[in-house]
Amino acid sequence: MFPKFDKVAAKAEALISKIDALLPVIPENDWSAVVYRWQRIDVGAFGGARGVLCPVTQPHVIRPDDLHDIDEQKERLLANTKQYVEGRTANNVLLTGARGTGKSSLVKAMLHRFSRQGLRLIEVDRAYLIDLPAIAEMVATRSEKFIVFADDLSFEAGDAAYKALKSVLDGGVSAPTENMLVYATSNRRHLMPERLSENAEAVHTDDGEIHPGETTEEKISLSERFGLWLSFYPFDQEQYLDIAHHWVVVLAGRAKFDEVVFRKAALLWALERGGRSGRIAYQFARDFAGGLSVPQKVPKRAARVTQAPRARTNARTKR
């Protein structure tokens, strides 16, 4: 009845089909995985970028028993996570302190302990924390319990992800998602750099800040939104050796080796690295355990030196 209209509609439909063919196919979320990584997929000029949950096929598995000398922190995080997976009230957690003391490993250990009870882990890079409201909405209808893992967290002034995280931790205008908690690790307790001038409320700053004390309150307000704080401290020498010894046994698959050689090598390793963290202990254990499987051979030069006196003795005897 309207031939011109039909031709225009057909052309429009053909054009839409061509555009659909050019757009990338966005995969549906695979909810069968245990660990996910939040990533953005570029869907072209028409759709911008869209965040998706990408399954991690080979997650880093750490047993809680492999983490030594952080017993109090381990006990408190285990209790909080157990409450969470059992449907009871629990807190978002901020793990702060010295580097290499097991903060990230302890979060991963929770997955090993509670994954069979429905616990899932979503790793979110700091740059993508602005997508937290979208992640919360995505998992809200799921039956699993999700932990958003923000590793090595820190912010600079004016960072958009800073306010996004604050909104999710407190719920904003929407109620907090019951099946999502945030576990964050940081070397900074207040997650943002602090300056000495910010503690002097009565002194006006050069850049015109009238109430610098309020700036300090703003920075502290984010860390206070985490209900549970766990602090980690540098290890002393004996703690470092204990951690290194444990990992040598685990990695080498044997409990017997020269303890004197082990101790000297471990202390020298820490001295060369300038620290005694758990990370350094683990790195030493990988080196030492790998060497245990190699048979010790006497260098040829040393063998010639030990044989030389015999040769001289035989010569004297002939004379």
PDB file of C-alpha atoms in Angstrom:
ATOM      1  CA  MET A   1       0.000   0.000   0.000  1.00  0.00           C
ATOM      2  CA  PHE A   2       3.001   2.269   0.760  1.00  0.00           C
ATOM      3  CA  PRO A   3       5.769   0.963  -1.551  1.00  0.00           C
ATOM      4  CA  LYS A   4       8.157   3.825  -0.814  1.00  0.00           C
ATOM      5  CA  PHE A   5       7.828   3.265   2.924  1.00  0.00           C
ATOM      6  CA  ASP A   6       8.461  -0.455   2.522  1.00  0.00           C
ATOM      7  CA  LYS A   7      11.662   0.226   0.558  1.00  0.00           C
ATOM      8  CA  VAL A   8      12.937   2.648   3.215  1.00  0.00           C
ATOM      9  CA  ALA A   9      12.155   0.146   5.999  1.00  0.00           C
ATOM     10  CA  ALA A  10      13.959  -2.618   4.116  1.00  0.00           C
ATOM     11  CA  LYS A  11      17.042  -0.437   3.635  1.00  0.00           C
ATOM     12  CA  ALA A  12      16.988   0.563   7.308  1.00  0.00           C
ATOM     13  CA  GLU A  13      16.753  -3.077   8.370  1.00  0.00           C
ATOM     14  CA  ALA A  14      19.647  -4.005   6.096  1.00  0.00           C
ATOM     15  CA  LEU A  15      21.734  -1.158   7.513  1.00  0.00           C
ATOM     16  CA  ILE A  16      20.996  -2.253  11.099  1.00  0.00           C
ATOM     17  CA  SER A  17      22.034  -5.798  10.223  1.00  0.00           C
ATOM     18  CA  LYS A  18      25.356  -4.555   8.864  1.00  0.00           C
ATOM     19  CA  ILE A  19      25.978  -2.485  11.992  1.00  0.00           C
ATOM     20  CA  ASP A  20      25.170  -5.473  14.240  1.00  0.00           C
ATOM     21  CA  ALA A  21      27.688  -7.557  12.311  1.00  0.00           C
ATOM     22  CA  LEU A  22      30.415  -5.000  13.001  1.00  0.00           C
ATOM     23  CA  LEU A  23      29.766  -4.816  16.741  1.00  0.00           C
ATOM     24  CA  PRO A  24      31.716  -7.255  18.947  1.00  0.00           C
ATOM     25  CA  VAL A  25      29.852 -10.080  20.618  1.00  0.00           C
ATOM     26  CA  ILE A  26      29.752  -9.534  24.380  1.00  0.00           C
ATOM     27  CA  PRO A  27      29.900 -12.862  26.220  1.00  0.00           C
ATOM     28  CA  GLU A  28      27.449 -13.671  28.968  1.00  0.00           C
ATOM     29  CA  ASN A  29      28.809 -14.050  32.475  1.00  0.00           C
ATOM     30  CA  ASP A  30      30.005 -17.574  33.266  1.00  0.00           C
ATOM     31  CA  TRP A  31      28.751 -18.139  36.804  1.00  0.00           C
ATOM     32  CA  SER A  32      30.371 -21.572  37.095  1.00  0.00           C
ATOM     33  CA  ALA A  33      33.797 -20.095  37.922  1.00  0.00           C
ATOM     34  CA  VAL A  34      35.181 -19.471  41.408  1.00  0.00           C
ATOM     35  CA  VAL A  35      37.436 -16.493  40.668  1.00  0.00           C
ATOM     36  CA  TYR A  36      36.688 -13.617  38.298  1.00  0.00           C
ATOM     37  CA  ARG A  37      38.528 -10.582  37.013  1.00  0.00           C
ATOM     38  CA  TRP A  38      36.510  -7.486  36.145  1.00  0.00           C
ATOM     39  CA  GLN A  39      37.449  -6.182  32.708  1.00  0.00           C
ATOM     40  CA  ARG A  40      36.059  -3.744  30.192  1.00  0.00           C
ATOM     41  CA  ILE A  41      35.323  -4.715  26.592  1.00  0.00           C
ATOM     42  CA  ASP A  42      35.244  -2.067  23.910  1.00  0.00           C
ATOM     43  CA  VAL A  43      31.951  -2.339  22.003  1.00  0.00           C
ATOM     44  CA  GLY A  44      32.770   0.353  19.470  1.00  0.00           C
ATOM     45  CA  ALA A  45      31.732   3.942  18.960  1.00  0.00           C
ATOM     46  CA  PHE A  46      28.055   3.153  19.477  1.00  0.00           C
ATOM     47  CA  GLY A  47      28.344   1.388  22.810  1.00  0.00           C
ATOM     48  CA  GLY A  48      31.606   2.583  24.354  1.00  0.00           C
ATOM     49  CA  ALA A  49      33.082   0.115  26.867  1.00  0.00           C
ATOM     50  CA  ARG A  50      31.180  -2.458  28.889  1.00  0.00           C
ATOM     51  CA  GLY A  51      32.377  -4.295  31.969  1.00  0.00           C
ATOM     52  CA  VAL A  52      32.221  -8.086  32.150  1.00  0.00           C
ATOM     53  CA  LEU A  53      33.245 -10.758  34.637  1.00  0.00           C
ATOM     54  CA  CYS A  54      36.043 -12.820  33.081  1.00  0.00           C
ATOM     55  CA  PRO A  55      36.589 -16.238  34.710  1.00  0.00           C
ATOM     56  CA  VAL A  56      40.087 -17.018  35.969  1.00  0.00           C
ATOM     57  CA  THR A  57      40.777 -20.578  34.862  1.00  0.00           C
ATOM     58  CA  GLN A  58      43.858 -21.109  37.070  1.00  0.00           C
ATOM     59  CA  PRO A  59      43.407 -19.174  40.313  1.00  0.00           C
ATOM     60  CA  HIS A  60      46.263 -18.802  42.788  1.00  0.00           C
ATOM     61  CA  VAL A  61      45.368 -21.234  45.566  1.00  0.00           C
ATOM     62  CA  ILE A  62      46.814 -20.615  49.033  1.00  0.00           C
ATOM     63  CA  ARG A  63      45.949 -22.619  52.134  1.00  0.00           C
ATOM     64  CA  PRO A  64      45.420 -20.725  55.391  1.00  0.00           C
ATOM     65  CA  ASP A  65      47.871 -23.140  57.063  1.00  0.00           C
ATOM     66  CA  ASP A  66      50.617 -21.924  54.706  1.00  0.00           C
ATOM     67  CA  LEU A  67      50.468 -18.430  56.212  1.00  0.00           C
ATOM     68  CA  HIS A  68      52.622 -18.259  59.348  1.00  0.00           C
ATOM     69  CA  ASP A  69      53.133 -15.618  62.037  1.00  0.00           C
ATOM     70  CA  ILE A  70      49.926 -13.701  61.255  1.00  0.00           C
ATOM     71  CA  ASP A  71      47.698 -15.860  63.432  1.00  0.00           C
ATOM     72  CA  GLU A  72      45.601 -13.049  64.932  1.00  0.00           C
ATOM     73  CA  GLN A  73      44.851 -11.466  61.566  1.00  0.00           C
ATOM     74  CA  LYS A  74      44.067 -14.882  60.098  1.00  0.00           C
ATOM     75  CA  GLU A  75      41.684 -15.760  62.910  1.00  0.00           C
ATOM     76  CA  ARG A  76      39.757 -12.488  62.629  1.00  0.00           C
ATOM     77  CA  LEU A  77      39.406 -12.655  58.856  1.00  0.00           C
ATOM     78  CA  LEU A  78      38.344 -16.303  58.991  1.00  0.00           C
ATOM     79  CA  ALA A  79      35.663 -15.434  61.549  1.00  0.00           C
ATOM     80  CA  ASN A  80      34.359 -12.504  59.487  1.00  0.00           C
ATOM     81  CA  THR A  81      34.270 -14.553  56.282  1.00  0.00           C
ATOM     82  CA  LYS A  82      32.589 -17.494  57.990  1.00  0.00           C
ATOM     83  CA  GLN A  83      29.839 -15.208  59.277  1.00  0.00           C
ATOM     84  CA  TYR A  84      29.407 -13.877  55.753  1.00  0.00           C
ATOM     85  CA  VAL A  85      29.095 -17.220  53.932  1.00  0.00           C
ATOM     86  CA  GLU A  86      26.714 -18.507  56.611  1.00  0.00           C
ATOM     87  CA  GLY A  87      24.341 -15.624  55.939  1.00  0.00           C
ATOM     88  CA  ARG A  88      25.105 -13.688  59.110  1.00  0.00           C
ATOM     89  CA  THR A  89      26.196 -10.064  59.315  1.00  0.00           C
ATOM     90  CA  ALA A  90      29.829  -9.313  58.425  1.00  0.00           C
ATOM     91  CA  ASN A  91      32.046  -6.341  57.621  1.00  0.00           C
ATOM     92  CA  ASN A  92      34.008  -4.980  54.705  1.00  0.00           C
ATOM     93  CA  VAL A  93      37.708  -5.430  55.524  1.00  0.00           C
ATOM     94  CA  LEU A  94      40.752  -3.225  55.085  1.00  0.00           C
ATOM     95  CA  LEU A  95      44.125  -4.970  55.444  1.00  0.00           C
ATOM     96  CA  THR A  96      46.983  -2.500  55.834  1.00  0.00           C
ATOM     97  CA  GLY A  97      50.620  -2.513  56.843  1.00  0.00           C
ATOM     98  CA  ALA A  98      54.105  -3.494  55.789  1.00  0.00           C
ATOM     99  CA  ARG A  99      54.671  -4.843  52.298  1.00  0.00           C
ATOM    100  CA  GLY A 100      55.100  -8.573  51.770  1.00  0.00           C
ATOM    101  CA  THR A 101      53.499  -9.576  55.067  1.00  0.00           C
ATOM    102  CA  GLY A 102      50.676 -11.706  53.639  1.00  0.00           C
ATOM    103  CA  LYS A 103      47.779  -9.284  53.176  1.00  0.00           C
ATOM    104  CA  SER A 104      46.843 -10.393  49.660  1.00  0.00           C
ATOM    105  CA  SER A 105      47.645 -14.031  50.371  1.00  0.00           C
ATOM    106  CA  LEU A 106      45.302 -14.039  53.351  1.00  0.00           C
ATOM    107  CA  VAL A 107      42.392 -12.848  51.195  1.00  0.00           C
ATOM    108  CA  LYS A 108      43.119 -15.579  48.643  1.00  0.00           C
ATOM    109  CA  ALA A 109      43.258 -18.136  51.458  1.00  0.00           C
ATOM    110  CA  MET A 110      39.640 -17.334  52.324  1.00  0.00           C
ATOM    111  CA  LEU A 111      38.626 -18.619  48.914  1.00  0.00           C
ATOM    112  CA  HIS A 112      40.422 -21.921  49.548  1.00  0.00           C
ATOM    113  CA  ARG A 113      38.584 -22.344  52.854  1.00  0.00           C
ATOM    114  CA  PHE A 114      35.054 -21.279  51.839  1.00  0.00           C
ATOM    115  CA  SER A 115      34.657 -21.791  48.073  1.00  0.00           C
ATOM    116  CA  ARG A 116      32.639 -24.984  48.643  1.00  0.00           C
ATOM    117  CA  GLN A 117      30.205 -22.933  50.708  1.00  0.00           C
ATOM    118  CA  GLY A 118      29.542 -20.602  47.795  1.00  0.00           C
ATOM    119  CA  LEU A 119      32.242 -17.973  48.258  1.00  0.00           C
ATOM    120  CA  ARG A 120      33.426 -16.293  45.053  1.00  0.00           C
ATOM    121  CA  LEU A 121      36.183 -13.736  44.433  1.00  0.00           C
ATOM    122  CA  ILE A 122      36.093 -10.814  41.983  1.00  0.00           C
ATOM    123  CA  GLU A 123      39.403  -9.015  41.456  1.00  0.00           C
ATOM    124  CA  VAL A 124      38.887  -5.383  40.489  1.00  0.00           C
ATOM    125  CA  ASP A 125      41.724  -3.109  39.446  1.00  0.00           C
ATOM    126  CA  ARG A 126      41.824   0.306  41.087  1.00  0.00           C
ATOM    127  CA  ALA A 127      41.100   1.983  37.749  1.00  0.00           C
ATOM    128  CA  TYR A 128      37.815   0.053  37.495  1.00  0.00           C
ATOM    129  CA  LEU A 129      36.512   0.687  41.006  1.00  0.00           C
ATOM    130  CA  ILE A 130      34.197   3.255  39.489  1.00  0.00           C
ATOM    131  CA  ASP A 131      32.272   0.234  38.121  1.00  0.00           C
ATOM    132  CA  LEU A 132      31.509  -1.124  41.601  1.00  0.00           C
ATOM    133  CA  PRO A 133      27.828  -0.067  41.506  1.00  0.00           C
ATOM    134  CA  ALA A 134      27.424  -2.002  38.246  1.00  0.00           C
ATOM    135  CA  ILE A 135      29.111  -5.071  39.764  1.00  0.00           C
ATOM    136  CA  ALA A 136      26.865  -4.870  42.825  1.00  0.00           C
ATOM    137  CA  GLU A 137      23.776  -4.760  40.634  1.00  0.00           C
ATOM    138  CA  MET A 138      25.060  -7.661  38.526  1.00  0.00           C
ATOM    139  CA  VAL A 139      25.589 -10.042  41.469  1.00  0.00           C
ATOM    140  CA  ALA A 140      22.634  -8.916  43.591  1.00  0.00           C
ATOM    141  CA  THR A 141      20.325 -11.663  42.343  1.00  0.00           C
ATOM    142  CA  ARG A 142      22.884 -14.461  42.622  1.00  0.00           C
ATOM    143  CA  SER A 143      22.866 -17.024  45.440  1.00  0.00           C
ATOM    144  CA  GLU A 144      26.659 -17.052  45.839  1.00  0.00           C
ATOM    145  CA  LYS A 145      28.586 -14.807  48.218  1.00  0.00           C
ATOM    146  CA  PHE A 146      30.990 -12.474  46.441  1.00  0.00           C
ATOM    147  CA  ILE A 147      34.104 -10.740  47.729  1.00  0.00           C
ATOM    148  CA  VAL A 148      35.376  -7.831  45.663  1.00  0.00           C
ATOM    149  CA  PHE A 149      39.160  -7.942  46.024  1.00  0.00           C
ATOM    150  CA  ALA A 150      40.915  -4.566  45.581  1.00  0.00           C
ATOM    151  CA  ASP A 151      44.638  -5.229  45.927  1.00  0.00           C
ATOM    152  CA  ASP A 152      47.292  -2.612  46.723  1.00  0.00           C
ATOM    153  CA  LEU A 153      44.717   0.144  46.995  1.00  0.00           C
ATOM    154  CA  SER A 154      45.641   3.825  47.055  1.00  0.00           C
ATOM    155  CA  PHE A 155      44.145   7.021  45.682  1.00  0.00           C
ATOM    156  CA  GLU A 156      45.225  10.479  44.662  1.00  0.00           C
ATOM    157  CA  ALA A 157      43.286  13.691  45.154  1.00  0.00           C
ATOM    158  CA  GLY A 158      40.289  13.967  42.818  1.00  0.00           C
ATOM    159  CA  ASP A 159      40.248  10.265  41.942  1.00  0.00           C
ATOM    160  CA  ALA A 160      36.747   9.314  40.727  1.00  0.00           C
ATOM    161  CA  ALA A 161      37.132   5.733  41.985  1.00  0.00           C
ATOM    162  CA  TYR A 162      37.545   7.099  45.515  1.00  0.00           C
ATOM    163  CA  LYS A 163      33.958   8.347  45.710  1.00  0.00           C
ATOM    164  CA  ALA A 164      32.601   5.283  43.919  1.00  0.00           C
ATOM    165  CA  LEU A 165      34.120   3.034  46.581  1.00  0.00           C
ATOM    166  CA  LYS A 166      32.748   5.215  49.372  1.00  0.00           C
ATOM    167  CA  SER A 167      29.270   4.973  47.864  1.00  0.00           C
ATOM    168  CA  VAL A 168      29.372   1.183  47.610  1.00  0.00           C
ATOM    169  CA  LEU A 169      30.714   0.709  51.142  1.00  0.00           C
ATOM    170  CA  ASP A 170      27.944   2.798  52.635  1.00  0.00           C
ATOM    171  CA  GLY A 171      25.248   1.858  50.119  1.00  0.00           C
ATOM    172  CA  GLY A 172      24.549   5.354  48.820  1.00  0.00           C
ATOM    173  CA  VAL A 173      20.850   5.840  48.056  1.00  0.00           C
ATOM    174  CA  SER A 174      20.470   2.094  47.557  1.00  0.00           C
ATOM    175  CA  ALA A 175      20.766  -0.503  50.292  1.00  0.00           C
ATOM    176  CA  PRO A 176      24.095  -2.344  50.574  1.00  0.00           C
ATOM    177  CA  THR A 177      24.232  -5.542  48.529  1.00  0.00           C
ATOM    178  CA  GLU A 178      23.840  -8.434  50.960  1.00  0.00           C
ATOM    179  CA  ASN A 179      25.918 -10.880  48.933  1.00  0.00           C
ATOM    180  CA  MET A 180      28.912  -8.624  48.215  1.00  0.00           C
ATOM    181  CA  LEU A 181      31.705  -7.449  50.501  1.00  0.00           C
ATOM    182  CA  VAL A 182      34.871  -5.508  49.732  1.00  0.00           C
ATOM    183  CA  TYR A 183      38.243  -6.806  50.955  1.00  0.00           C
ATOM    184  CA  ALA A 184      40.983  -4.263  50.200  1.00  0.00           C
ATOM    185  CA  THR A 185      44.711  -4.276  50.877  1.00  0.00           C
ATOM    186  CA  SER A 186      46.920  -1.216  51.089  1.00  0.00           C
ATOM    187  CA  ASN A 187      50.249  -0.021  52.435  1.00  0.00           C
ATOM    188  CA  ARG A 188      48.489   3.200  53.465  1.00  0.00           C
ATOM    189  CA  ARG A 189      46.101   3.022  56.375  1.00  0.00           C
ATOM    190  CA  HIS A 190      44.007   5.966  55.138  1.00  0.00           C
ATOM    191  CA  LEU A 191      44.397   5.024  51.445  1.00  0.00           C
ATOM    192  CA  MET A 192      45.418   8.554  50.408  1.00  0.00           C
ATOM    193  CA  PRO A 193      48.612  10.594  50.824  1.00  0.00           C
ATOM    194  CA  GLU A 194      48.647  12.826  53.897  1.00  0.00           C
ATOM    195  CA  ARG A 195      50.631  16.031  54.384  1.00  0.00           C
ATOM    196  CA  LEU A 196      51.839  17.678  57.534  1.00  0.00           C
ATOM    197  CA  SER A 197      50.070  20.932  56.656  1.00  0.00           C
ATOM    198  CA  GLU A 198      46.686  19.171  56.755  1.00  0.00           C
ATOM    199  CA  ASN A 199      46.991  18.639  60.509  1.00  0.00           C
ATOM    200  CA  ALA A 200      47.243  22.363  61.249  1.00  0.00           C
ATOM    201  CA  GLU A 201      43.644  23.488  61.117  1.00  0.00           C
ATOM    202  CA  ALA A 202      44.352  27.036  62.230  1.00  0.00           C
ATOM    203  CA  VAL A 203      46.892  27.739  59.494  1.00  0.00           C
ATOM    204  CA  HIS A 204      45.678  28.646  56.031  1.00  0.00           C
ATOM    205  CA  THR A 205      47.490  26.923  53.184  1.00  0.00           C
ATOM    206  CA  ASP A 206      49.131  28.680  50.255  1.00  0.00           C
ATOM    207  CA  ASP A 207      46.591  27.303  47.796  1.00  0.00           C
ATOM    208  CA  GLY A 208      43.682  28.966  49.583  1.00  0.00           C
ATOM    209  CA  GLU A 209      42.276  26.022  51.576  1.00  0.00           C
ATOM    210  CA  ILE A 210      40.271  27.669  54.344  1.00  0.00           C
ATOM    211  CA  HIS A 211      39.602  24.539  56.404  1.00  0.00           C
ATOM    212  CA  PRO A 212      42.485  22.115  55.798  1.00  0.00           C
ATOM    213  CA  GLY A 213      41.326  20.026  58.739  1.00  0.00           C
ATOM    214  CA  GLU A 214      38.181  19.140  56.808  1.00  0.00           C
ATOM    215  CA  THR A 215      40.367  17.872  53.971  1.00  0.00           C
ATOM    216  CA  THR A 216      41.948  15.457  56.429  1.00  0.00           C
ATOM    217  CA  GLU A 217      38.516  14.302  57.588  1.00  0.00           C
ATOM    218  CA  GLU A 218      37.531  13.631  53.982  1.00  0.00           C
ATOM    219  CA  LYS A 219      40.573  11.415  53.472  1.00  0.00           C
ATOM    220  CA  ILE A 220      40.009   9.479  56.685  1.00  0.00           C
ATOM    221  CA  SER A 221      36.311   8.969  55.932  1.00  0.00           C
ATOM    222  CA  LEU A 222      36.943   6.255  53.330  1.00  0.00           C
ATOM    223  CA  SER A 223      39.004   3.987  55.570  1.00  0.00           C
ATOM    224  CA  GLU A 224      36.406   4.383  58.330  1.00  0.00           C
ATOM    225  CA  ARG A 225      33.788   2.858  56.032  1.00  0.00           C
ATOM    226  CA  PHE A 226      35.562  -0.487  56.372  1.00  0.00           C
ATOM    227  CA  GLY A 227      34.102  -2.140  59.433  1.00  0.00           C
ATOM    228  CA  LEU A 228      37.128  -4.331  60.137  1.00  0.00           C
ATOM    229  CA  TRP A 229      40.746  -3.143  60.084  1.00  0.00           C
ATOM    230  CA  LEU A 230      43.581  -5.660  60.135  1.00  0.00           C
ATOM    231  CA  SER A 231      47.123  -4.337  60.604  1.00  0.00           C
ATOM    232  CA  PHE A 232      50.259  -6.181  59.481  1.00  0.00           C
ATOM    233  CA  TYR A 233      53.752  -5.539  60.830  1.00  0.00           C
ATOM    234  CA  PRO A 234      57.303  -6.349  59.643  1.00  0.00           C
ATOM    235  CA  PHE A 235      58.645  -9.764  60.626  1.00  0.00           C
ATOM    236  CA  ASP A 236      61.597 -10.213  62.942  1.00  0.00           C
ATOM    237  CA  GLN A 237      64.440 -12.584  62.132  1.00  0.00           C
ATOM    238  CA  GLU A 238      62.975 -15.719  63.696  1.00  0.00           C
ATOM    239  CA  GLN A 239      59.585 -15.154  62.059  1.00  0.00           C
ATOM    240  CA  TYR A 240      61.285 -14.711  58.704  1.00  0.00           C
ATOM    241  CA  LEU A 241      63.228 -17.963  59.155  1.00  0.00           C
ATOM    242  CA  ASP A 242      60.078 -19.802  60.232  1.00  0.00           C
ATOM    243  CA  ILE A 243      58.243 -18.704  57.079  1.00  0.00           C
ATOM    244  CA  ALA A 244      61.192 -19.568  54.854  1.00  0.00           C
ATOM    245  CA  HIS A 245      61.561 -22.998  56.490  1.00  0.00           C
ATOM    246  CA  HIS A 246      57.873 -23.782  55.978  1.00  0.00           C
ATOM    247  CA  TRP A 247      57.987 -22.931  52.278  1.00  0.00           C
ATOM    248  CA  VAL A 248      61.189 -24.928  51.721  1.00  0.00           C
ATOM    249  CA  VAL A 249      59.464 -28.001  53.174  1.00  0.00           C
ATOM    250  CA  VAL A 250      56.367 -27.414  51.014  1.00  0.00           C
ATOM    251  CA  LEU A 251      58.215 -26.672  47.777  1.00  0.00           C
ATOM    252  CA  ALA A 252      60.951 -29.283  48.138  1.00  0.00           C
ATOM    253  CA  GLY A 253      58.638 -31.984  49.454  1.00  0.00           C
ATOM    254  CA  ARG A 254      61.089 -32.949  52.174  1.00  0.00           C
ATOM    255  CA  ALA A 255      61.477 -32.019  55.825  1.00  0.00           C
ATOM    256  CA  LYS A 256      65.161 -32.901  56.220  1.00  0.00           C
ATOM    257  CA  PHE A 257      67.982 -30.704  54.943  1.00  0.00           C
ATOM    258  CA  ASP A 258      71.075 -29.043  56.400  1.00  0.00           C
ATOM    259  CA  GLU A 259      69.645 -26.548  58.900  1.00  0.00           C
ATOM    260  CA  VAL A 260      72.950 -24.683  59.296  1.00  0.00           C
ATOM    261  CA  VAL A 261      73.299 -24.162  55.560  1.00  0.00           C
ATOM    262  CA  PHE A 262      69.629 -23.176  55.349  1.00  0.00           C
ATOM    263  CA  ARG A 263      69.905 -20.584  58.108  1.00  0.00           C
ATOM    264  CA  LYS A 264      73.047 -18.957  56.712  1.00  0.00           C
ATOM    265  CA  ALA A 265      71.649 -18.860  53.186  1.00  0.00           C
ATOM    266  CA  ALA A 266      68.297 -17.430  54.331  1.00  0.00           C
ATOM    267  CA  LEU A 267      69.904 -14.654  56.382  1.00  0.00           C
ATOM    268  CA  LEU A 268      72.271 -13.764  53.548  1.00  0.00           C
ATOM    269  CA  TRP A 269      69.331 -13.627  51.143  1.00  0.00           C
ATOM    270  CA  ALA A 270      67.441 -11.243  53.447  1.00  0.00           C
ATOM    271  CA  LEU A 271      70.549  -9.093  53.886  1.00  0.00           C
ATOM    272  CA  GLU A 272      71.018  -8.781  50.136  1.00  0.00           C
ATOM    273  CA  ARG A 273      67.346  -7.915  49.627  1.00  0.00           C
ATOM    274  CA  GLY A 274      67.322  -5.409  52.475  1.00  0.00           C
ATOM    275  CA  GLY A 275      64.310  -6.861  54.290  1.00  0.00           C
ATOM    276  CA  ARG A 276      62.701  -9.851  56.028  1.00  0.00           C
ATOM    277  CA  SER A 277      59.184  -9.934  54.624  1.00  0.00           C
ATOM    278  CA  GLY A 278      57.122 -13.018  53.929  1.00  0.00           C
ATOM    279  CA  ARG A 279      57.465 -12.372  50.208  1.00  0.00           C
ATOM    280  CA  ILE A 280      61.262 -12.377  50.466  1.00  0.00           C
ATOM    281  CA  ALA A 281      61.113 -15.586  52.533  1.00  0.00           C
ATOM    282  CA  TYR A 282      59.013 -17.247  49.834  1.00  0.00           C
ATOM    283  CA  GLN A 283      61.383 -16.116  47.086  1.00  0.00           C
ATOM    284  CA  PHE A 284      64.342 -17.510  49.027  1.00  0.00           C
ATOM    285  CA  ALA A 285      62.495 -20.794  49.579  1.00  0.00           C
ATOM    286  CA  ARG A 286      61.940 -21.189  45.834  1.00  0.00           C
ATOM    287  CA  ASP A 287      65.659 -20.708  45.234  1.00  0.00           C
ATOM    288  CA  PHE A 288      66.787 -22.964  48.095  1.00  0.00           C
ATOM    289  CA  ALA A 289      64.244 -25.738  47.422  1.00  0.00           C
ATOM    290  CA  GLY A 290      65.216 -25.779  43.757  1.00  0.00           C
ATOM    291  CA  GLY A 291      68.855 -26.247  44.713  1.00  0.00           C
ATOM    292  CA  LEU A 292      68.084 -29.217  46.965  1.00  0.00           C
ATOM    293  CA  SER A 293      67.189 -31.350  43.948  1.00  0.00           C
ATOM    294  CA  VAL A 294      70.586 -30.755  42.318  1.00  0.00           C
ATOM    295  CA  PRO A 295      73.386 -33.107  43.490  1.00  0.00           C
ATOM    296  CA  GLN A 296      76.403 -31.291  44.871  1.00  0.00           C
ATOM    297  CA  LYS A 297      79.560 -31.779  42.814  1.00  0.00           C
ATOM    298  CA  VAL A 298      83.143 -30.937  43.751  1.00  0.00           C
ATOM    299  CA  PRO A 299      84.524 -28.387  41.283  1.00  0.00           C
ATOM    300  CA  LYS A 300      87.355 -29.777  39.082  1.00  0.00           C
ATOM    301  CA  ARG A 301      89.727 -27.008  40.156  1.00  0.00           C
ATOM    302  CA  ALA A 302      89.251 -27.910  43.830  1.00  0.00           C
ATOM    303  CA  ALA A 303      89.880 -31.585  43.027  1.00  0.00           C
ATOM    304  CA  ARG A 304      93.238 -30.794  41.398  1.00  0.00           C
ATOM    305  CA  VAL A 305      94.259 -28.766  44.451  1.00  0.00           C
ATOM    306  CA  THR A 306      93.555 -31.647  46.824  1.00  0.00           C
ATOM    307  CA  GLN A 307      95.442 -34.110  44.657  1.00  0.00           C
ATOM    308  CA  ALA A 308      98.559 -31.968  44.297  1.00  0.00           C
ATOM    309  CA  PRO A 309     100.156 -32.784  47.703  1.00  0.00           C
ATOM    310  CA  ARG A 310      99.880 -36.520  46.952  1.00  0.00           C
ATOM    311  CA  ALA A 311     101.776 -36.067  43.748  1.00  0.00           C
ATOM    312  CA  ARG A 312     104.597 -34.244  45.530  1.00  0.00           C
ATOM    313  CA  THR A 313     104.706 -36.943  48.240  1.00  0.00           C
ATOM    314  CA  ASN A 314     105.064 -39.690  45.635  1.00  0.00           C
ATOM    315  CA  ALA A 315     107.875 -37.770  43.987  1.00  0.00           C
ATOM    316  CA  ARG A 316     109.753 -37.516  47.254  1.00  0.00           C
ATOM    317  CA  THR A 317     109.283 -41.220  47.888  1.00  0.00           C
ATOM    318  CA  LYS A 318     110.847 -42.133  44.555  1.00  0.00           C
ATOM    319  CA  ARG A 319     113.896 -40.023  45.382  1.00  0.00           C
TER     320      ARG A 319
END
